[in-house]
Coordinates of C-alpha atoms in Angstrom, one line a residue:
X1 CA 0.0 0.0 0.0
X2 CA 2.9 2.3 0.8
X3 CA 4.5 1.6 -2.5
X4 CA 1.2 2.5 -4.3
X5 CA 1.1 5.9 -2.5
X6 CA 4.6 6.8 -3.5
X7 CA 4.4 10.2 -5.3
X8 CA 5.4 10.5 -8.9
X9 CA 8.9 12.1 -9.5
X10 CA 9.0 14.7 -12.2
X11 CA 12.5 15.5 -13.4
X12 CA 12.0 17.2 -16.8
X13 CA 9.8 20.2 -17.8
X14 CA 6.4 19.5 -19.2
X15 CA 6.5 19.0 -22.9
X16 CA 9.9 17.4 -22.9
X17 CA 10.4 14.7 -25.5
X18 CA 12.8 11.8 -24.7
X19 CA 13.8 8.9 -26.9
X20 CA 16.3 6.3 -25.7
X21 CA 17.5 2.8 -26.2
X22 CA 18.3 0.7 -29.2
X23 CA 15.4 2.2 -31.2
X24 CA 16.9 5.7 -30.8
X25 CA 20.4 4.6 -31.9
X26 CA 18.9 2.9 -35.0
X27 CA 16.9 6.1 -35.7
X28 CA 20.1 8.2 -35.6
X29 CA 21.9 5.8 -38.0
X30 CA 19.0 5.9 -40.4
X31 CA 19.0 9.7 -40.4
X32 CA 22.7 9.8 -41.1
X33 CA 22.3 7.2 -43.9
X34 CA 19.6 9.4 -45.5
X35 CA 22.0 12.4 -45.5
X36 CA 24.7 10.3 -47.1
X37 CA 22.4 9.2 -49.8
X38 CA 21.8 12.8 -50.7
X39 CA 25.4 13.5 -51.7
X40 CA 26.5 9.9 -52.6
X41 CA 26.2 10.5 -56.3
X42 CA 28.6 13.6 -56.3
X43 CA 31.7 11.5 -55.7
X44 CA 34.4 11.2 -58.3
X45 CA 35.2 12.5 -61.8
X46 CA 31.8 11.3 -63.1
X47 CA 29.8 12.6 -60.1
X48 CA 26.6 14.4 -60.6
X49 CA 25.8 17.9 -59.5
X50 CA 23.1 19.1 -57.1
X51 CA 20.9 22.1 -57.7
X52 CA 19.8 23.7 -54.4
X53 CA 17.1 26.4 -54.3
X54 CA 16.8 28.1 -51.0
X55 CA 14.0 30.1 -49.4
X56 CA 15.5 33.4 -50.6
X57 CA 15.3 32.4 -54.2
X58 CA 19.1 31.8 -54.6
X59 CA 20.1 28.9 -56.8
X60 CA 23.4 27.0 -56.2
X61 CA 24.8 24.3 -58.5
X62 CA 27.6 22.3 -56.8
X63 CA 29.1 18.9 -56.3
X64 CA 31.2 20.0 -53.4
X65 CA 30.3 18.0 -50.3
X66 CA 30.8 20.8 -47.8
X67 CA 28.7 23.3 -49.8
X68 CA 25.8 20.9 -50.3
X69 CA 25.8 19.8 -46.6
X70 CA 25.8 23.5 -45.5
X71 CA 22.9 24.4 -47.9
X72 CA 20.8 21.4 -47.0
X73 CA 19.9 23.1 -43.7
X74 CA 19.7 19.8 -41.8
X75 CA 17.8 19.9 -38.5
X76 CA 18.2 16.3 -37.2
X77 CA 20.7 16.6 -34.2
X78 CA 22.6 13.4 -35.0
X79 CA 22.8 14.1 -38.8
X80 CA 24.3 17.6 -38.0
X81 CA 27.5 15.8 -37.0
X82 CA 28.0 14.8 -40.6
X83 CA 27.6 18.5 -41.6
X84 CA 30.3 19.4 -39.0
X85 CA 32.9 16.9 -40.3
X86 CA 32.3 18.0 -43.9
X87 CA 32.9 21.6 -42.9
X88 CA 36.0 20.7 -40.8
X89 CA 37.4 18.7 -43.8
X90 CA 36.9 21.7 -46.0
X91 CA 38.2 24.4 -43.6
X92 CA 41.6 25.8 -43.9
X93 CA 42.8 24.7 -40.4
X94 CA 41.0 22.1 -38.4
X95 CA 41.5 20.7 -34.9
X96 CA 39.9 17.5 -33.9
X97 CA 40.0 16.4 -30.3
X98 CA 38.8 13.0 -29.4
X99 CA 38.7 10.7 -26.4
X100 CA 40.2 7.3 -26.9
X101 CA 39.9 4.5 -24.3
X102 CA 42.2 1.5 -24.6
X103 CA 43.2 -1.0 -21.9
X104 CA 41.2 0.9 -19.3
X105 CA 43.4 4.0 -19.8
X106 CA 42.0 7.3 -20.9
X107 CA 43.9 9.7 -23.0
X108 CA 43.1 12.8 -25.1
X109 CA 44.5 13.1 -28.6
X110 CA 44.5 16.2 -30.8
X111 CA 44.8 16.2 -34.6
X112 CA 45.5 19.5 -36.4
X113 CA 45.4 19.5 -40.1
X114 CA 45.0 21.8 -43.2
X115 CA 43.0 19.9 -45.7
X116 CA 40.4 21.5 -47.9
X117 CA 39.3 18.6 -50.1
X118 CA 37.8 15.1 -49.6
X119 CA 34.5 16.5 -48.1
X120 CA 32.3 14.0 -49.9
X121 CA 34.7 11.2 -49.0
X122 CA 34.6 11.9 -45.3
X123 CA 30.7 12.0 -45.2
X124 CA 30.5 8.8 -47.3
X125 CA 32.9 6.9 -45.1
X126 CA 31.1 8.0 -41.9
X127 CA 27.7 6.9 -43.3
X128 CA 29.1 3.5 -44.4
X129 CA 30.7 2.8 -41.0
X130 CA 27.3 3.4 -39.4
X131 CA 25.5 1.3 -42.0
X132 CA 27.9 -1.6 -41.3
X133 CA 27.4 -1.2 -37.6
X134 CA 23.6 -1.2 -37.8
X135 CA 23.1 -5.1 -38.1
X136 CA 25.3 -5.6 -35.0
X137 CA 23.3 -3.0 -33.0
X138 CA 20.1 -4.7 -34.0
X139 CA 21.5 -8.1 -32.9
X140 CA 22.2 -6.7 -29.4
X141 CA 25.9 -5.9 -29.6
X142 CA 26.9 -3.2 -27.1
X143 CA 27.9 0.0 -29.0
X144 CA 31.1 0.3 -26.9
X145 CA 32.4 -3.0 -28.3
X146 CA 31.9 -1.5 -31.9
X147 CA 33.5 1.8 -30.9
X148 CA 36.6 0.1 -29.5
X149 CA 37.1 -2.1 -32.6
X150 CA 36.5 0.9 -35.0
X151 CA 39.1 2.9 -33.2
X152 CA 41.6 0.1 -33.4
X153 CA 40.9 -0.3 -37.1
X154 CA 41.3 3.4 -37.6
X155 CA 44.8 3.4 -36.0
X156 CA 45.8 0.4 -38.1
X157 CA 44.5 2.1 -41.3
X158 CA 46.4 5.4 -40.6
X159 CA 49.6 3.5 -40.0
X160 CA 49.1 1.6 -43.2
X161 CA 48.6 4.8 -45.1
X162 CA 51.9 6.1 -43.7
X163 CA 53.6 2.9 -44.8
X164 CA 52.2 3.1 -48.4
X165 CA 52.9 6.8 -48.8
X166 CA 55.4 7.9 -51.4
X167 CA 57.4 11.1 -51.0
X168 CA 57.9 13.5 -54.0
X169 CA 60.5 15.5 -52.1
X170 CA 63.9 16.1 -53.6
X171 CA 62.7 16.8 -57.1
X172 CA 63.8 19.7 -59.2
X173 CA 61.5 22.7 -59.4
X174 CA 60.2 21.8 -62.9
X175 CA 59.5 18.2 -61.8
X176 CA 57.8 19.3 -58.6
X177 CA 55.6 21.8 -60.6
X178 CA 54.6 18.9 -62.9
X179 CA 53.8 16.6 -60.0
X180 CA 51.8 19.3 -58.1
X181 CA 49.9 19.9 -61.4
X182 CA 48.9 16.2 -61.4
X183 CA 47.6 16.5 -57.8
X184 CA 45.6 19.6 -58.7
X185 CA 44.2 17.9 -61.9
X186 CA 43.0 14.9 -59.7
X187 CA 41.1 17.2 -57.4
X188 CA 39.6 19.2 -60.4
X189 CA 38.6 16.1 -62.4
X190 CA 35.5 15.6 -60.2
X191 CA 34.4 19.2 -60.5
X192 CA 32.3 21.2 -63.0
X193 CA 35.4 22.6 -64.6
X194 CA 36.9 19.1 -65.0
X195 CA 36.9 19.5 -68.8
X196 CA 39.6 22.2 -68.5
X197 CA 41.5 20.6 -65.6
X198 CA 45.0 20.9 -67.2
X199 CA 44.4 24.6 -67.8
X200 CA 43.3 25.4 -64.3
X201 CA 45.7 22.9 -62.6
X202 CA 48.8 24.8 -64.0
X203 CA 47.1 28.1 -63.0
X204 CA 46.6 26.9 -59.4
X205 CA 50.2 25.6 -59.1
X206 CA 51.6 28.9 -60.3
X207 CA 49.4 30.8 -57.9
X208 CA 50.4 28.6 -54.9
X209 CA 54.1 28.8 -55.8
X210 CA 53.8 32.6 -56.2
X211 CA 53.0 33.1 -52.6
X212 CA 56.0 31.1 -51.5
X213 CA 56.3 30.1 -47.9
X214 CA 53.3 32.3 -46.8
X215 CA 50.5 29.7 -46.6
X216 CA 47.7 32.1 -45.8
X217 CA 44.9 31.5 -48.3
X218 CA 44.0 35.3 -48.2
X219 CA 47.2 35.9 -50.3
X220 CA 45.5 34.3 -53.3
X221 CA 42.6 36.4 -54.5
X222 CA 39.8 35.0 -56.8
X223 CA 37.8 37.6 -58.8
X224 CA 34.8 36.6 -60.8
X225 CA 33.8 38.3 -64.0
X226 CA 30.7 37.0 -65.9
X227 CA 31.0 36.6 -69.6
X228 CA 33.5 34.9 -71.9
X229 CA 34.7 31.3 -71.7
X230 CA 36.6 29.4 -69.0
X231 CA 39.7 29.7 -71.2
X232 CA 39.5 33.5 -70.8
X233 CA 40.4 33.2 -67.2
X234 CA 43.9 34.3 -66.3
X235 CA 46.4 34.5 -63.5
X236 CA 48.0 37.7 -62.2
X237 CA 51.2 37.2 -60.3
X238 CA 50.4 40.2 -58.2
X239 CA 47.2 41.9 -57.3
X240 CA 44.1 42.7 -59.4
X241 CA 40.8 44.2 -58.2
X242 CA 37.8 45.8 -59.7
X243 CA 37.8 49.6 -60.3
X244 CA 36.2 51.2 -57.3
X245 CA 33.7 54.0 -57.3
X246 CA 35.2 57.1 -58.9
X247 CA 34.4 60.8 -59.6
X248 CA 34.5 62.7 -62.9
X249 CA 38.2 63.6 -62.9
X250 CA 39.1 59.9 -62.8
X251 CA 39.0 59.6 -66.6
X252 CA 41.7 62.2 -67.0
X253 CA 44.2 60.2 -64.8
X254 CA 46.9 58.0 -66.5
X255 CA 45.9 54.4 -66.6
X256 CA 49.4 52.8 -67.0
X257 CA 52.7 53.3 -65.2
X258 CA 56.1 51.6 -65.3
X259 CA 57.9 51.2 -62.0
X260 CA 55.6 53.6 -60.1
X261 CA 55.8 54.4 -56.3
X262 CA 52.6 53.3 -54.5
X263 CA 51.1 55.1 -51.4
X264 CA 48.5 53.2 -49.3
X265 CA 46.3 55.3 -47.0
X266 CA 43.6 54.7 -44.5
X267 CA 42.2 58.2 -44.4
X268 CA 39.6 60.2 -46.2
X269 CA 40.7 62.7 -48.8
X270 CA 37.4 64.7 -49.0
X271 CA 36.5 68.3 -48.3
X272 CA 35.0 68.4 -44.8
X273 CA 32.7 71.2 -43.8
X274 CA 32.2 72.2 -40.2
X275 CA 30.4 69.8 -37.9
X276 CA 26.7 70.0 -37.8
X277 CA 25.3 72.5 -35.2
X278 CA 28.8 74.0 -34.8
X279 CA 28.7 77.5 -33.5
X280 CA 31.2 80.1 -34.7
X281 CA 31.0 83.6 -33.2
X282 CA 32.5 86.4 -35.4
X283 CA 33.1 90.0 -34.5
X284 CA 33.8 90.9 -38.1
X285 CA 31.8 89.4 -41.0
X286 CA 35.0 89.5 -43.2
X287 CA 36.5 86.8 -40.9
X288 CA 34.0 84.2 -42.2
X289 CA 36.0 83.8 -45.5
X290 CA 39.1 82.9 -43.5
X291 CA 37.1 80.0 -41.8
X292 CA 36.0 78.7 -45.2
X293 CA 39.5 79.0 -46.6
X294 CA 40.8 77.0 -43.6
X295 CA 38.6 74.1 -44.6
X296 CA 40.0 74.2 -48.2
X297 CA 43.6 74.6 -46.9
X298 CA 43.3 71.4 -44.8
X299 CA 42.4 69.2 -47.8
X300 CA 44.9 70.9 -50.1
X301 CA 47.6 70.4 -47.5
X302 CA 46.9 66.7 -47.4
X303 CA 46.9 66.4 -51.2
X304 CA 50.2 68.4 -51.5
X305 CA 51.9 66.1 -49.1
X306 CA 50.7 63.0 -51.1
X307 CA 52.2 64.6 -54.3
X308 CA 55.5 65.6 -52.6
X309 CA 56.0 62.0 -51.5
X310 CA 56.7 61.0 -55.1
X311 CA 53.9 58.4 -55.3
X312 CA 52.2 57.9 -58.7
X313 CA 49.5 55.6 -57.4
X314 CA 47.4 56.5 -54.3
X315 CA 45.0 53.9 -52.8
X316 CA 42.8 54.5 -49.8
X317 CA 40.4 52.3 -47.9
X318 CA 38.2 55.3 -47.3
X319 CA 36.7 57.7 -49.8
X320 CA 38.7 60.0 -52.1
X321 CA 36.4 62.9 -53.1
X322 CA 35.9 64.7 -56.4
X323 CA 38.2 67.5 -55.5
X324 CA 41.1 65.1 -54.7
X325 CA 40.4 63.1 -57.8
X326 CA 40.7 66.1 -60.1
X327 CA 43.7 67.4 -58.2
X328 CA 45.6 64.1 -58.7
X329 CA 44.5 64.0 -62.4
X330 CA 46.2 67.4 -62.9
X331 CA 49.4 66.0 -61.3
X332 CA 49.3 62.8 -63.5
X333 CA 48.6 60.6 -60.4
X334 CA 46.3 57.6 -60.3
X335 CA 44.0 57.3 -57.3
X336 CA 41.3 54.9 -56.1
X337 CA 39.2 55.2 -52.9
X338 CA 37.0 52.7 -51.0
X339 CA 39.4 49.8 -51.8
X340 CA 38.4 46.8 -49.7
X341 CA 40.5 45.8 -46.7
X342 CA 41.5 42.4 -48.2
X343 CA 42.7 44.0 -51.5
X344 CA 44.6 46.8 -49.7
X345 CA 46.4 44.2 -47.5
X346 CA 47.3 42.1 -50.6
X347 CA 48.7 45.2 -52.4
X348 CA 50.7 46.0 -49.3
X349 CA 52.1 42.4 -49.1
X350 CA 52.9 42.4 -52.9
X351 CA 54.4 45.9 -53.3
X352 CA 56.1 46.2 -49.9
X353 CA 54.1 49.4 -49.0
X354 CA 52.8 50.2 -45.5
X355 CA 49.3 51.4 -45.0
X356 CA 49.5 55.0 -43.5
X357 CA 46.9 56.6 -41.3
X358 CA 48.4 60.1 -41.8
X359 CA 50.0 62.0 -44.7
X360 CA 52.6 63.7 -42.5
X361 CA 56.2 62.7 -42.7
X362 CA 55.8 60.2 -45.6
X363 CA 59.2 58.6 -46.3
X364 CA 60.4 56.3 -49.1
X365 CA 60.4 53.3 -46.8
X366 CA 56.6 53.2 -46.5
X367 CA 56.0 53.5 -50.3
X368 CA 55.6 50.3 -52.4
X369 CA 56.5 49.6 -56.0
X370 CA 55.8 47.3 -58.9
X371 CA 57.1 46.8 -62.4
X372 CA 53.8 47.6 -64.2
X373 CA 50.5 49.0 -63.1
X374 CA 47.6 49.2 -65.6
X375 CA 43.9 49.5 -65.7
X376 CA 42.5 46.8 -68.1
X377 CA 39.1 46.0 -69.4
X378 CA 37.9 42.5 -68.5
X379 CA 34.5 41.7 -69.8
X380 CA 32.2 44.5 -68.6
X381 CA 34.5 45.3 -65.7
X382 CA 37.6 47.4 -65.4
X383 CA 40.4 46.0 -63.3
X384 CA 43.4 47.7 -61.6
X385 CA 46.3 45.3 -62.1
X386 CA 49.7 45.4 -60.2
X387 CA 52.2 43.0 -61.8
X388 CA 55.9 42.4 -61.3
X389 CA 55.7 43.0 -57.6
X390 CA 59.1 42.8 -55.7
X391 CA 58.0 40.6 -52.8
X392 CA 55.7 38.4 -55.0
X393 CA 53.9 37.1 -52.0
X394 CA 50.4 37.2 -53.6
X395 CA 48.5 36.2 -56.7
X396 CA 45.1 36.8 -58.2
X397 CA 43.0 34.5 -60.4
X398 CA 40.4 36.2 -62.6
X399 CA 37.6 33.7 -63.4
X400 CA 35.5 34.0 -66.5
X401 CA 32.4 32.0 -67.4
X402 CA 28.9 32.2 -68.8
X403 CA 26.6 32.0 -65.7
X404 CA 27.0 33.3 -62.2
X405 CA 26.2 29.8 -60.8
X406 CA 28.9 28.3 -63.0
X407 CA 31.5 30.9 -61.8
X408 CA 30.6 30.3 -58.2
X409 CA 31.1 26.6 -58.5
X410 CA 34.4 27.2 -60.4
X411 CA 35.6 29.2 -57.4
X412 CA 34.7 26.4 -55.0
X413 CA 36.5 24.0 -57.2
X414 CA 39.7 26.1 -57.4
X415 CA 39.6 26.5 -53.6
X416 CA 39.8 22.7 -53.2
X417 CA 42.6 22.4 -55.7
X418 CA 44.5 25.3 -54.0
X419 CA 44.3 23.5 -50.7
X420 CA 45.5 20.3 -52.1
X421 CA 48.5 21.8 -53.8
X422 CA 49.4 23.8 -50.7
X423 CA 49.3 20.6 -48.6
X424 CA 51.3 18.6 -51.2
X425 CA 53.9 21.4 -51.3
X426 CA 54.3 21.4 -47.5
X427 CA 54.1 17.7 -47.0
X428 CA 55.3 16.1 -50.2
X429 CA 53.8 12.7 -49.4
X430 CA 51.1 11.2 -51.6
X431 CA 49.2 8.0 -52.0
X432 CA 47.4 6.4 -55.0
X433 CA 43.9 7.7 -55.6
X434 CA 41.0 6.2 -57.5
X435 CA 40.1 3.8 -54.6
X436 CA 43.5 2.1 -54.7
X437 CA 44.5 3.1 -51.1
X438 CA 41.0 2.2 -49.8
X439 CA 41.2 -1.3 -51.3
X440 CA 44.7 -1.9 -50.0
X441 CA 43.7 -0.8 -46.4
X442 CA 40.6 -3.0 -46.7
X443 CA 42.7 -6.0 -47.6
X444 CA 45.2 -5.3 -44.8
X445 CA 42.4 -5.0 -42.2
X446 CA 40.7 -8.3 -43.4
X447 CA 44.0 -10.1 -43.0
X448 CA 44.6 -8.5 -39.6
X449 CA 41.1 -9.5 -38.4
X450 CA 41.9 -13.2 -38.9
X451 CA 44.6 -12.9 -36.2
X452 CA 42.0 -11.7 -33.6
X453 CA 39.9 -14.0 -31.5
X454 CA 36.5 -12.9 -30.5
X455 CA 33.8 -10.6 -31.8
X456 CA 36.3 -7.9 -32.7
X457 CA 37.1 -9.9 -35.8
X458 CA 33.6 -9.3 -37.1
X459 CA 33.7 -5.6 -36.3
X460 CA 37.0 -5.0 -38.0
X461 CA 35.9 -7.0 -41.0
X462 CA 32.8 -4.7 -41.3
X463 CA 35.1 -1.6 -41.0
X464 CA 37.2 -3.1 -43.9
X465 CA 34.1 -3.7 -46.0
X466 CA 32.9 -0.1 -45.4
X467 CA 36.2 1.3 -46.9
X468 CA 35.2 -0.4 -50.2
X469 CA 32.4 2.2 -50.6
X470 CA 34.8 4.6 -52.3
X471 CA 35.7 2.5 -55.3
X472 CA 32.2 1.1 -55.4
X473 CA 30.7 4.6 -55.6
X474 CA 33.2 5.7 -58.2
X475 CA 32.0 2.9 -60.4
X476 CA 28.3 3.5 -59.7
X477 CA 28.6 7.2 -60.5
X478 CA 30.5 6.4 -63.8
X479 CA 27.9 3.9 -64.9
X480 CA 30.2 0.8 -64.6
X481 CA 29.4 -2.6 -63.1
X482 CA 30.7 -2.1 -59.5
X483 CA 30.6 -5.8 -58.6
X484 CA 32.8 -6.7 -61.6
X485 CA 35.3 -3.9 -61.0
X486 CA 35.6 -4.6 -57.2
X487 CA 36.2 -8.3 -57.9
X488 CA 39.0 -7.4 -60.2
X489 CA 40.5 -5.0 -57.6
X490 CA 40.2 -7.6 -54.8
X491 CA 42.0 -10.1 -57.0
X492 CA 44.8 -7.6 -57.9
X493 CA 45.3 -6.4 -54.3
X494 CA 45.4 -10.0 -53.0
X495 CA 48.6 -10.8 -55.0
X496 CA 51.3 -12.0 -52.6
X497 CA 54.0 -10.0 -54.5
X498 CA 52.2 -6.7 -53.7
X499 CA 52.3 -5.6 -57.3
X500 CA 48.6 -4.7 -57.2
X501 CA 48.7 -2.3 -54.2
X502 CA 48.5 0.8 -56.5
X503 CA 45.6 -0.4 -58.6
X504 CA 42.4 1.5 -58.6
X505 CA 39.3 2.2 -60.7
X506 CA 40.0 3.4 -64.3
X507 CA 37.2 5.9 -65.0
X508 CA 38.0 6.1 -68.7
X509 CA 37.8 2.4 -69.5
X510 CA 35.6 1.0 -66.8
X511 CA 38.3 -1.4 -65.7
X512 CA 41.2 -1.2 -63.3
X513 CA 44.6 0.6 -63.8
X514 CA 47.7 1.6 -61.8
X515 CA 46.5 4.8 -60.3
X516 CA 50.0 6.0 -59.4
X517 CA 51.3 5.5 -62.9
X518 CA 48.3 7.4 -64.2
X519 CA 49.1 10.3 -61.8
X520 CA 45.8 9.8 -59.9
X521 CA 47.3 11.0 -56.6
X522 CA 46.1 12.6 -53.4
X523 CA 48.1 13.9 -50.4
X524 CA 48.3 11.2 -47.7
X525 CA 47.2 13.7 -45.0
X526 CA 43.8 14.1 -46.8
X527 CA 43.1 10.4 -46.6
X528 CA 44.3 10.1 -43.1
X529 CA 42.2 13.0 -42.0
X530 CA 39.1 11.7 -43.8
X531 CA 39.4 8.2 -42.1
X532 CA 40.1 9.8 -38.7
X533 CA 37.2 12.3 -38.9
X534 CA 34.7 9.7 -40.3
X535 CA 35.6 7.1 -37.6
X536 CA 35.3 9.6 -34.8
X537 CA 31.9 10.9 -36.2
X538 CA 30.6 7.3 -36.4
X539 CA 31.8 6.5 -32.9
X540 CA 30.2 9.7 -31.6
X541 CA 26.9 8.8 -33.1
X542 CA 27.1 5.2 -31.8
X543 CA 27.8 6.4 -28.3
X544 CA 24.5 8.3 -28.1
X545 CA 21.7 6.2 -26.6
X546 CA 19.2 8.9 -25.6
X547 CA 18.0 12.2 -27.1
X548 CA 16.2 14.8 -24.9
X549 CA 14.3 17.5 -26.7
X550 CA 13.2 20.3 -24.5
X551 CA 11.0 22.7 -26.4
X552 CA 9.8 25.9 -24.8
X553 CA 6.5 25.3 -23.0
X554 CA 3.4 27.3 -23.6
X555 CA 3.9 29.2 -20.3
X556 CA 7.4 30.2 -21.2
X557 CA 6.2 31.4 -24.5
X558 CA 3.5 33.3 -22.8
X559 CA 6.0 35.0 -20.4
X560 CA 8.2 36.0 -23.3
X561 CA 5.2 37.5 -25.1
X562 CA 4.2 39.4 -21.9
X563 CA 7.7 40.8 -21.5
X564 CA 7.7 41.9 -25.1
X565 CA 4.4 43.7 -24.6
X566 CA 5.7 45.4 -21.5
X567 CA 8.7 46.7 -23.4
X568 CA 6.4 48.3 -25.9
X569 CA 4.4 50.3 -23.2
X570 CA 2.1 47.6 -21.8
X571 CA -1.1 46.1 -23.0
X572 CA -2.6 49.5 -24.1
X573 CA 0.7 50.5 -25.8
X574 CA 0.9 53.5 -23.5
X575 CA 3.8 56.0 -24.1
X576 CA 5.5 57.1 -27.3
X577 CA 7.9 54.3 -27.8
X578 CA 11.1 56.0 -29.0
X579 CA 11.7 59.4 -27.6
X580 CA 10.5 62.1 -30.0
X581 CA 11.4 65.8 -30.0
X582 CA 8.6 67.9 -28.7
X583 CA 7.4 70.6 -31.1

């Protein structure tokens, strides 16, 4: 009787939705699988594109995994993890921290990497790991057993990649340029501009090598000009930016200089009147003219100092007014105001100039220089182009194309290729692409699993099988018989001599070929990062057994509405709201 009278314990707010147990875990896996299916067909040189139309009416055509995942606007909490790993793989610098438990010891690892490509691969792998784990979960296997085995397999796979990596270090500059071009072409082959991959690959390599040891992506500018064909795109080993807003006197200024001095400013060169509501008391009306003259003298003094510095090109982040524009035109000086911060910093890096916040005491050391400055017509736009810069720590790619969506996708494609070349230039270690490295790791893990007693053998086998999704999807997207090609690859990789370790899918013939000999390469860090990130995402989702959704209750919403009403003057909207000047 006492047990029946025990009061009910309420822990969570009314309206809270809780889901837990095996059913919740299966639901999370199904959600992630659905997301993976949405981008599965974008993988590889024959991958399809996705057209995404958002609520603002913007249309995006892309086959970049990170872009698609971001635009899908996924709301499922577990599936959002896949969006995060795609973004992290695409970002310039990524830090993963993960908790690994082995032999009852707990240690925290941190992996920092610069990748930029392989976004579709990492999502595909994570989804396949979960798909292979699903039957074991349904059969009652504890998720922690799967997580332990997956992490063991991940470490084995990363070590095997390091073992199979080939260094391209120690080559001559021409050889290295050729090899980097092959890496860029591999990345571009799956993009919308894959038909011109050799043209853009050489452009990307030249741009990355132009910035030297400075690995900041901001040093490579990409400018988009609608019109023309892809082949009309060009690289400027220096800085190029669109002509800024200008006044009438601009057309009288020279548009080309040889070896000019360049002055960069962060001040306004405009005629400034007295401040609003300023009060000036005069005892003699004739003094008024002296006040007006003082305003003109201030601006003329600034302009004279710019001219005396010897600079032939004056750029400012703030406005350069019509008076200054005409004054510089009379002195045969080119000027441009409202230059964006990024472009101004890139001009500073390329020419050796220093941005000034005053025109007083300008010395030669703060002025920059370049071999040639010219204003050139590109399509319907006019570009200011600085070339032959002394430091050469920057480059600009001017993209041409028919449609805005096409140019946007070309920019995303070049971003991936630039990241790949940067990584290969820093760590000159590559592995065979086209599914070759995935098949070799899969074979290695299957062999290793046979040496393990217990259920872990099954789990590592399923991990090995999941890795085969890359060559299988490459075949499916190209319209080939995936079963036939995978059987050929398994037979080739099973050779005891090890001669088949570099064989992958041949997209051109529908068979198999030596990927390394065909220059289908990818930096080893991209593959290692993809496997690490995909494994950790899969383990994270497998470790979740309960989801608690705590929406705002009706009472909380009512309180918020009441507070909003009070802020507007109460129920009767008393008061004037914002203060208004009384008349």
